[in-house]
Short mmCIF file of C-alpha atoms in Angstrom, two decimals:
data_model
loop_
_atom_site.label_atom_id
_atom_site.label_comp_id
_atom_site.label_asym_id
_atom_site.label_seq_id
_atom_site.Cartn_x
_atom_site.Cartn_y
_atom_site.Cartn_z
CA UNK A 1 26.19 37.47 -26.61
CA UNK A 2 24.61 34.42 -24.97
CA UNK A 3 20.84 34.17 -24.82
CA UNK A 4 19.43 32.34 -21.69
CA UNK A 5 16.85 29.81 -22.47
CA UNK A 6 14.08 29.33 -20.16
CA UNK A 7 13.13 25.93 -19.13
CA UNK A 8 9.66 24.74 -17.89
CA UNK A 9 9.40 24.56 -14.22
CA UNK A 10 7.67 21.29 -13.61
CA UNK A 11 5.25 20.80 -10.83
CA UNK A 12 6.71 18.71 -7.84
CA UNK A 13 5.26 15.38 -7.14
CA UNK A 14 3.87 14.06 -4.75
CA UNK A 15 1.26 16.48 -3.93
CA UNK A 16 -0.47 17.28 -0.54
CA UNK A 17 0.16 14.74 2.29
CA UNK A 18 -3.08 15.51 4.18
CA UNK A 19 -5.18 12.48 4.06
CA UNK A 20 -8.49 14.14 4.87
CA UNK A 21 -8.80 15.77 1.40
CA UNK A 22 -8.15 15.06 -2.12
CA UNK A 23 -5.18 17.21 -3.28
CA UNK A 24 -6.21 20.46 -4.95
CA UNK A 25 -4.03 19.80 -7.90
CA UNK A 26 -5.97 16.80 -9.05
CA UNK A 27 -8.89 19.01 -10.32
CA UNK A 28 -6.48 20.80 -12.73
CA UNK A 29 -5.23 17.58 -14.02
CA UNK A 30 -8.77 16.87 -15.49
CA UNK A 31 -7.75 19.03 -18.39
CA UNK A 32 -4.38 17.49 -18.68
CA UNK A 33 -4.66 13.78 -17.83
CA UNK A 34 -0.92 13.08 -18.82
CA UNK A 35 1.25 15.75 -17.27
CA UNK A 36 4.98 16.01 -16.81
CA UNK A 37 6.23 16.34 -13.27
CA UNK A 38 9.29 16.49 -11.26
CA UNK A 39 9.80 13.48 -8.88
CA UNK A 40 11.39 13.56 -5.40
CA UNK A 41 14.70 12.04 -6.87
CA UNK A 42 14.63 15.07 -9.35
CA UNK A 43 13.63 13.10 -12.52
CA UNK A 44 10.99 13.93 -15.20
CA UNK A 45 8.03 11.72 -15.19
CA UNK A 46 4.72 11.50 -16.82
CA UNK A 47 1.81 11.69 -14.30
CA UNK A 48 -1.27 9.81 -15.51
CA UNK A 49 -4.65 10.89 -13.80
CA UNK A 50 -7.64 9.82 -15.73
CA UNK A 51 -9.23 6.31 -15.02
CA UNK A 52 -8.96 5.15 -18.53
CA UNK A 53 -5.33 6.01 -19.04
CA UNK A 54 -4.32 4.82 -15.61
CA UNK A 55 -5.86 1.44 -16.32
CA UNK A 56 -4.17 1.41 -19.74
CA UNK A 57 -0.74 1.94 -18.12
CA UNK A 58 -1.40 -0.77 -15.52
CA UNK A 59 -2.66 -3.37 -18.10
CA UNK A 60 -0.24 -2.65 -21.02
CA UNK A 61 2.91 -4.82 -21.06
CA UNK A 62 4.88 -2.10 -22.73
CA UNK A 63 4.93 -0.41 -19.14
CA UNK A 64 7.08 -2.28 -16.93
CA UNK A 65 7.42 -2.30 -13.14
CA UNK A 66 10.60 -4.56 -13.00
CA UNK A 67 12.51 -2.15 -15.34
CA UNK A 68 11.87 0.84 -12.94
CA UNK A 69 14.78 -0.50 -11.01
CA UNK A 70 17.20 -0.76 -13.94
CA UNK A 71 20.56 1.12 -13.65
CA UNK A 72 20.11 4.64 -15.07
CA UNK A 73 16.28 4.49 -15.19
CA UNK A 74 14.61 7.68 -13.94
CA UNK A 75 13.61 7.34 -10.40
CA UNK A 76 10.56 8.40 -8.47
CA UNK A 77 12.71 8.30 -5.32
CA UNK A 78 15.80 6.30 -4.24
CA UNK A 79 15.37 2.45 -3.86
CA UNK A 80 15.27 1.27 -0.29
CA UNK A 81 15.38 -2.31 -1.30
CA UNK A 82 17.71 -4.27 -3.67
CA UNK A 83 16.81 -3.66 -7.37
CA UNK A 84 15.93 -7.13 -7.97
CA UNK A 85 13.22 -7.33 -5.34
CA UNK A 86 11.14 -4.53 -6.97
CA UNK A 87 9.10 -7.11 -8.91
CA UNK A 88 8.57 -9.27 -5.94
CA UNK A 89 5.54 -11.22 -7.12
CA UNK A 90 7.09 -11.71 -10.54
CA UNK A 91 10.17 -13.17 -8.69
CA UNK A 92 8.14 -15.35 -6.51
CA UNK A 93 6.27 -16.74 -9.45
CA UNK A 94 9.49 -17.19 -11.42
CA UNK A 95 11.12 -19.11 -8.60
CA UNK A 96 8.01 -21.53 -8.40
CA UNK A 97 6.81 -20.11 -5.04
CA UNK A 98 3.62 -18.70 -6.11
CA UNK A 99 1.32 -21.55 -4.95
CA UNK A 100 3.03 -21.63 -1.46
CA UNK A 101 2.46 -17.82 -1.19
CA UNK A 102 -1.14 -17.79 -2.54
CA UNK A 103 -2.08 -20.49 0.02
CA UNK A 104 -0.48 -18.42 2.88
CA UNK A 105 -2.54 -15.24 1.99
CA UNK A 106 -5.87 -17.11 1.42
CA UNK A 107 -8.42 -15.42 3.53
CA UNK A 108 -10.48 -18.74 4.00
CA UNK A 109 -7.45 -20.58 5.48
CA UNK A 110 -8.75 -22.66 8.42
CA UNK A 111 -8.87 -20.75 11.50
CA UNK A 112 -7.79 -17.40 10.18
CA UNK A 113 -11.20 -15.51 10.57
CA UNK A 114 -11.66 -16.72 14.02
CA UNK A 115 -8.09 -15.55 14.81
CA UNK A 116 -8.80 -12.11 13.17
CA UNK A 117 -11.86 -11.61 15.15
CA UNK A 118 -10.09 -12.71 18.44
CA UNK A 119 -7.01 -10.61 17.84
CA UNK A 120 -9.20 -7.46 16.98
CA UNK A 121 -11.21 -8.09 20.27
CA UNK A 122 -8.19 -8.49 22.42
CA UNK A 123 -6.83 -5.16 21.02
CA UNK A 124 -10.09 -3.39 21.80
CA UNK A 125 -10.06 -4.92 25.18
CA UNK A 126 -6.65 -3.34 25.82
CA UNK A 127 -7.76 0.05 24.54
CA UNK A 128 -10.72 0.02 26.96
CA UNK A 129 -8.52 -1.21 29.79
CA UNK A 130 -5.90 1.52 29.32
CA UNK A 131 -8.72 4.20 29.07
CA UNK A 132 -9.34 7.04 26.73
CA UNK A 133 -7.83 8.57 24.85
CA UNK A 134 -6.39 5.57 22.82
CA UNK A 135 -3.87 5.71 19.92
CA UNK A 136 -5.46 3.74 17.04
CA UNK A 137 -2.32 3.40 15.07
CA UNK A 138 0.23 2.03 17.75
CA UNK A 139 -2.48 0.23 19.66
CA UNK A 140 -4.81 -1.15 16.94
CA UNK A 141 -4.01 -1.01 13.16
CA UNK A 142 -0.36 -1.53 13.35
CA UNK A 143 -0.32 -4.53 15.91
CA UNK A 144 -3.29 -6.12 14.30
CA UNK A 145 -1.71 -6.11 10.78
CA UNK A 146 1.73 -7.18 12.02
CA UNK A 147 0.06 -10.01 14.05
CA UNK A 148 -1.73 -11.31 10.91
CA UNK A 149 1.47 -11.33 8.97
CA UNK A 150 3.31 -13.19 11.65
CA UNK A 151 0.65 -15.74 11.68
CA UNK A 152 0.79 -16.25 8.08
CA UNK A 153 4.62 -16.58 8.13
CA UNK A 154 4.43 -18.77 10.97
CA UNK A 155 6.95 -16.65 13.11
CA UNK A 156 6.38 -15.47 16.78
CA UNK A 157 3.90 -12.65 16.99
CA UNK A 158 6.06 -11.20 19.69
CA UNK A 159 8.66 -10.70 16.96
CA UNK A 160 6.45 -8.41 14.94
CA UNK A 161 7.58 -5.10 16.54
CA UNK A 162 11.09 -5.76 15.56
CA UNK A 163 10.15 -6.13 11.96
CA UNK A 164 7.62 -3.38 12.14
CA UNK A 165 10.26 -0.93 13.21
CA UNK A 166 12.02 -1.17 9.81
CA UNK A 167 8.99 -0.13 7.84
CA UNK A 168 9.23 3.63 8.66
CA UNK A 169 12.44 3.68 6.69
CA UNK A 170 11.78 0.91 4.06
CA UNK A 171 8.87 2.84 2.70
CA UNK A 172 10.32 6.41 2.86
CA UNK A 173 10.46 8.42 -0.42
CA UNK A 174 13.97 9.95 -0.48
CA UNK A 175 16.04 11.76 -3.10
CA UNK A 176 19.10 9.44 -2.49
CA UNK A 177 20.18 6.24 -0.89
CA UNK A 178 19.16 5.75 2.85
CA UNK A 179 21.86 3.88 5.05
CA UNK A 180 19.22 2.83 7.61
CA UNK A 181 17.21 1.04 4.92
CA UNK A 182 20.16 -1.21 3.81
CA UNK A 183 20.91 -1.84 7.62
CA UNK A 184 17.37 -2.79 8.16
CA UNK A 185 17.22 -5.14 5.22
CA UNK A 186 20.36 -6.94 6.25
CA UNK A 187 19.04 -7.32 9.68
CA UNK A 188 15.53 -8.64 8.75
CA UNK A 189 17.07 -11.00 6.03
CA UNK A 190 19.27 -12.45 8.80
CA UNK A 191 16.23 -12.87 10.97
CA UNK A 192 14.04 -14.55 8.42
CA UNK A 193 17.07 -16.76 7.41
CA UNK A 194 17.31 -17.98 11.04
CA UNK A 195 13.75 -18.78 11.12
CA UNK A 196 14.11 -21.25 8.09
CA UNK A 197 16.12 -23.51 10.48
CA UNK A 198 14.13 -22.80 13.62
CA UNK A 199 12.04 -26.01 14.50
CA UNK A 200 9.41 -23.70 16.02
CA UNK A 201 8.59 -21.94 12.60
CA UNK A 202 5.39 -22.81 11.08
CA UNK A 203 3.41 -21.26 8.33
CA UNK A 204 4.77 -20.11 5.02
CA UNK A 205 8.38 -19.99 6.25
CA UNK A 206 8.21 -23.66 7.29
CA UNK A 207 6.80 -24.56 3.80
CA UNK A 208 9.60 -22.60 2.23
CA UNK A 209 12.20 -24.24 4.50
CA UNK A 210 10.93 -27.64 3.50
CA UNK A 211 11.45 -26.85 -0.19
CA UNK A 212 15.24 -27.04 0.36
CA UNK A 213 14.93 -30.80 0.48
CA UNK A 214 13.29 -30.90 -2.86
CA UNK A 215 15.81 -31.29 -5.83
CA UNK A 216 13.24 -29.28 -7.96
CA UNK A 217 13.97 -26.28 -5.87
CA UNK A 218 17.73 -26.61 -5.69
CA UNK A 219 18.01 -23.25 -7.35
CA UNK A 220 16.69 -21.53 -4.31
CA UNK A 221 19.09 -20.00 -1.76
CA UNK A 222 18.33 -19.33 1.92
CA UNK A 223 18.59 -15.58 0.96
CA UNK A 224 15.80 -15.88 -1.68
CA UNK A 225 13.49 -17.73 0.73
CA UNK A 226 14.29 -15.07 3.58
CA UNK A 227 13.53 -12.39 0.94
CA UNK A 228 9.93 -13.70 0.47
CA UNK A 229 9.24 -13.45 4.16
CA UNK A 230 10.80 -9.94 4.56
CA UNK A 231 8.88 -8.59 1.60
CA UNK A 232 5.66 -10.17 2.37
CA UNK A 233 5.67 -8.93 5.90
CA UNK A 234 6.93 -5.33 4.74
CA UNK A 235 4.48 -4.79 1.81
CA UNK A 236 1.71 -6.62 3.47
CA UNK A 237 1.69 -4.77 6.68
CA UNK A 238 2.26 -1.35 5.26
CA UNK A 239 -0.59 -1.82 2.82
CA UNK A 240 -3.12 -3.36 5.19
CA UNK A 241 -2.32 -1.28 8.17
CA UNK A 242 -2.15 1.77 6.00
CA UNK A 243 -5.63 1.27 4.31
CA UNK A 244 -7.10 0.35 7.69
CA UNK A 245 -5.68 3.49 9.33
CA UNK A 246 -7.00 5.68 6.59
CA UNK A 247 -10.38 3.94 6.63
CA UNK A 248 -10.57 4.94 10.21
CA UNK A 249 -9.56 8.42 9.35
CA UNK A 250 -12.68 8.34 7.02
CA UNK A 251 -14.87 7.02 9.79
CA UNK A 252 -13.74 9.69 12.27
CA UNK A 253 -13.88 12.64 10.07
CA UNK A 254 -16.64 11.93 7.60
CA UNK A 255 -20.26 11.47 8.91
CA UNK A 256 -21.40 9.98 5.75
CA UNK A 257 -18.85 7.25 5.85
CA UNK A 258 -19.67 6.60 9.46
CA UNK A 259 -23.46 6.28 9.03
CA UNK A 260 -22.80 4.02 5.83
CA UNK A 261 -20.65 1.68 7.86
CA UNK A 262 -23.07 1.49 10.79
CA UNK A 263 -26.32 1.00 8.72
CA UNK A 264 -27.91 -0.98 5.98
CA UNK A 265 -25.26 -3.23 4.57
CA UNK A 266 -22.71 -2.48 7.20
CA UNK A 267 -18.92 -2.57 6.67
CA UNK A 268 -18.96 -5.38 4.27
CA UNK A 269 -21.39 -3.66 1.80
CA UNK A 270 -19.33 -0.41 1.85
CA UNK A 271 -15.87 -1.90 1.50
CA UNK A 272 -15.15 -1.30 -2.32
CA UNK A 273 -16.50 2.40 -1.83
CA UNK A 274 -14.27 2.64 1.15
CA UNK A 275 -11.27 1.52 -0.94
CA UNK A 276 -12.44 3.85 -3.81
CA UNK A 277 -12.19 6.96 -1.70
CA UNK A 278 -9.24 5.87 0.47
CA UNK A 279 -6.14 8.09 0.05
CA UNK A 280 -3.49 5.88 1.57
CA UNK A 281 -1.50 5.55 -1.65
CA UNK A 282 0.68 8.68 -1.24
CA UNK A 283 2.78 8.43 -4.31
CA UNK A 284 2.18 7.13 -7.79
CA UNK A 285 2.51 3.52 -8.99
CA UNK A 286 5.62 3.51 -11.23
CA UNK A 287 6.14 2.04 -14.65
CA UNK A 288 8.82 2.38 -17.27
CA UNK A 289 7.92 2.64 -20.96
CA UNK A 290 9.77 -0.09 -22.80
CA UNK A 291 9.01 1.52 -26.15
CA UNK A 292 7.34 4.49 -27.64
CA UNK A 293 3.57 4.47 -26.62
CA UNK A 294 0.77 6.86 -27.47
CA UNK A 295 -0.88 7.77 -24.23
CA UNK A 296 -4.07 10.02 -24.58
CA UNK A 297 -2.77 13.08 -26.36
CA UNK A 298 0.97 12.41 -25.42
CA UNK A 299 3.64 10.52 -27.01
CA UNK A 300 5.48 8.63 -24.25
CA UNK A 301 9.15 7.62 -25.30
CA UNK A 302 10.95 4.51 -24.48
CA UNK A 303 12.85 4.79 -21.27
CA UNK A 304 10.63 7.42 -19.70
CA UNK A 305 9.06 6.98 -16.24
CA UNK A 306 5.15 7.04 -15.98
CA UNK A 307 3.33 7.41 -12.56
CA UNK A 308 -0.22 6.19 -12.22
CA UNK A 309 -2.08 8.57 -9.78
CA UNK A 310 -4.60 6.02 -8.19
CA UNK A 311 -6.49 8.74 -6.16
CA UNK A 312 -7.17 10.64 -9.27
CA UNK A 313 -8.23 7.71 -11.08
CA UNK A 314 -10.71 6.61 -8.29
CA UNK A 315 -12.19 10.16 -8.17
CA UNK A 316 -12.51 10.44 -12.07
CA UNK A 317 -16.16 11.73 -12.51
CA UNK A 318 -16.14 10.09 -16.18
CA UNK A 319 -15.97 6.83 -14.26
CA UNK A 320 -17.50 7.63 -10.95
CA UNK A 321 -20.06 10.24 -11.07
CA UNK A 322 -20.12 12.52 -8.01
CA UNK A 323 -16.82 11.09 -6.96
CA UNK A 324 -16.68 13.02 -3.61
CA UNK A 325 -19.95 11.39 -2.52
CA UNK A 326 -19.57 8.22 -0.54
CA UNK A 327 -22.06 5.92 -2.04
CA UNK A 328 -21.83 2.42 -0.74
CA UNK A 329 -24.31 1.13 -3.44
CA UNK A 330 -22.45 2.64 -6.35
CA UNK A 331 -22.67 -0.04 -9.03
CA UNK A 332 -19.22 0.12 -10.23
CA UNK A 333 -17.37 0.84 -6.96
CA UNK A 334 -15.30 -2.30 -7.43
CA UNK A 335 -13.66 -0.86 -10.56
CA UNK A 336 -11.35 1.13 -8.16
CA UNK A 337 -7.57 0.84 -8.89
CA UNK A 338 -6.58 0.59 -5.19
CA UNK A 339 -5.19 -2.72 -5.59
CA UNK A 340 -3.40 -1.90 -8.74
CA UNK A 341 -4.38 -3.63 -12.12
CA UNK A 342 -3.02 -5.90 -14.94
CA UNK A 343 -0.22 -8.46 -14.15
CA UNK A 344 0.54 -6.50 -11.07
CA UNK A 345 -2.95 -6.65 -9.46
CA UNK A 346 -2.37 -7.20 -5.78
CA UNK A 347 -2.92 -11.04 -4.99
CA UNK A 348 -3.75 -10.30 -1.36
CA UNK A 349 -6.76 -8.35 -2.45
CA UNK A 350 -9.31 -10.55 -0.71
CA UNK A 351 -7.31 -10.91 2.47
CA UNK A 352 -6.81 -7.18 2.82
CA UNK A 353 -10.50 -6.60 2.32
CA UNK A 354 -11.40 -9.18 4.99
CA UNK A 355 -8.72 -8.08 7.41
CA UNK A 356 -9.96 -4.53 7.31
CA UNK A 357 -13.74 -5.47 7.47
CA UNK A 358 -13.32 -7.48 10.69
CA UNK A 359 -11.18 -4.76 12.23
CA UNK A 360 -13.74 -2.06 11.32
CA UNK A 361 -16.64 -4.18 12.53
CA UNK A 362 -15.09 -5.10 15.77
CA UNK A 363 -14.14 -1.54 16.73
CA UNK A 364 -17.46 0.07 15.71
CA UNK A 365 -19.44 -2.60 17.34
CA UNK A 366 -17.46 -2.38 20.67
CA UNK A 367 -16.97 1.33 20.77
CA UNK A 368 -20.08 2.88 19.11
CA UNK A 369 -19.10 6.33 20.45
CA UNK A 370 -15.63 6.28 18.78
CA UNK A 371 -14.59 9.70 17.94
CA UNK A 372 -11.39 11.58 17.04
CA UNK A 373 -9.82 13.10 20.39
CA UNK A 374 -8.19 15.94 18.95
CA UNK A 375 -9.15 18.62 16.42
CA UNK A 376 -8.75 17.39 12.94
CA UNK A 377 -6.42 20.08 11.87
CA UNK A 378 -4.13 18.89 14.78
CA UNK A 379 -3.50 15.56 13.05
CA UNK A 380 0.19 15.33 11.85
CA UNK A 381 0.77 13.85 8.42
CA UNK A 382 3.83 11.91 7.50
CA UNK A 383 5.69 13.28 4.61
CA UNK A 384 7.86 11.79 1.94
CA UNK A 385 6.37 8.27 2.46
CA UNK A 386 4.86 5.76 0.05
CA UNK A 387 1.69 5.87 2.19
CA UNK A 388 -0.30 8.63 3.56
CA UNK A 389 -0.46 8.18 7.23
CA UNK A 390 -1.27 10.35 10.39
CA UNK A 391 1.65 9.86 12.88
CA UNK A 392 -0.86 9.39 15.66
CA UNK A 393 -4.67 8.88 15.52
CA UNK A 394 -6.04 9.68 19.07
CA UNK A 395 -9.60 8.58 19.75
CA UNK A 396 -11.92 8.70 22.49
CA UNK A 397 -15.31 6.58 22.98
#
């Protein structure tokens, strides 16, 4: 006679995709800050939700980003990029390209701020000319971010939409391989490779192309250089446009945020608090344990997947008292983990903040009556995606 053994039913992760509220599950995690969950790919993972433990994972070299792409490693979701590209900044540093990349993403680069203001102004002009309601994602946040990255890379801004269209698939969270992701990748790599030999190319891609004449960079292939362009555009646009879009969701749905951004210290004074409450990160930051590690009250074993839940860390009342209250003068607002931490802290942090600051200032200054043009409950939220995003963000003014 056989006896059936009951197995624990693990909660599915990610949680709620609605970006207007903190997922209800986060409250329960306060009592269990390291909790096993089931990922989209069907793997078991440790979900880490307290601020201190999230920071420990991000800063401890025994938790690896690169190794999450290793063959046989438990997956949060299927890869949509080649495995060796997962640790992109590490690859860039290892190839000796970090200096060129850091120069390209410097927010103090000559003429960049003037360009950002002009581009934001032109997009608002177009919104006004077309008349209300306007669609803030397709007509403002996406083209603004895509244009910035085209400028940094030194490629034609009119080519932005062809690269932008790949991102809806490239950042999907799917349980198995996506054919469209591979096709998009091959097409975009071919495009960036062509730019290396195009005399009209400027910016970072021109600097990378010039390195091919330097014997110290003989190890670099055109595909490696093209990968830098494709990944910087993709990761950069999806992150900056995602944050800016969700910042606008906060402005349009939270009177306290709107008031803070239009009074006192303005947008600049509220930027870190805006980043803290932002819910644009729709999944967990993945790390693979390289050895057995004690994490809080849990023993994480080598080879297990760990997911850092940034939104929970940023709303941890032990670190941020009254975390649901938007408080621009919060002394430790800059402690948020929205740009990651440890060796994988986002190097484009300063650029991302300045990019959003100028876009928000321009829009709120030019359209002081800006408001959501549909009931908030009618917003449609993208599911199974690395970022929380409303599919459309209709606004009136």
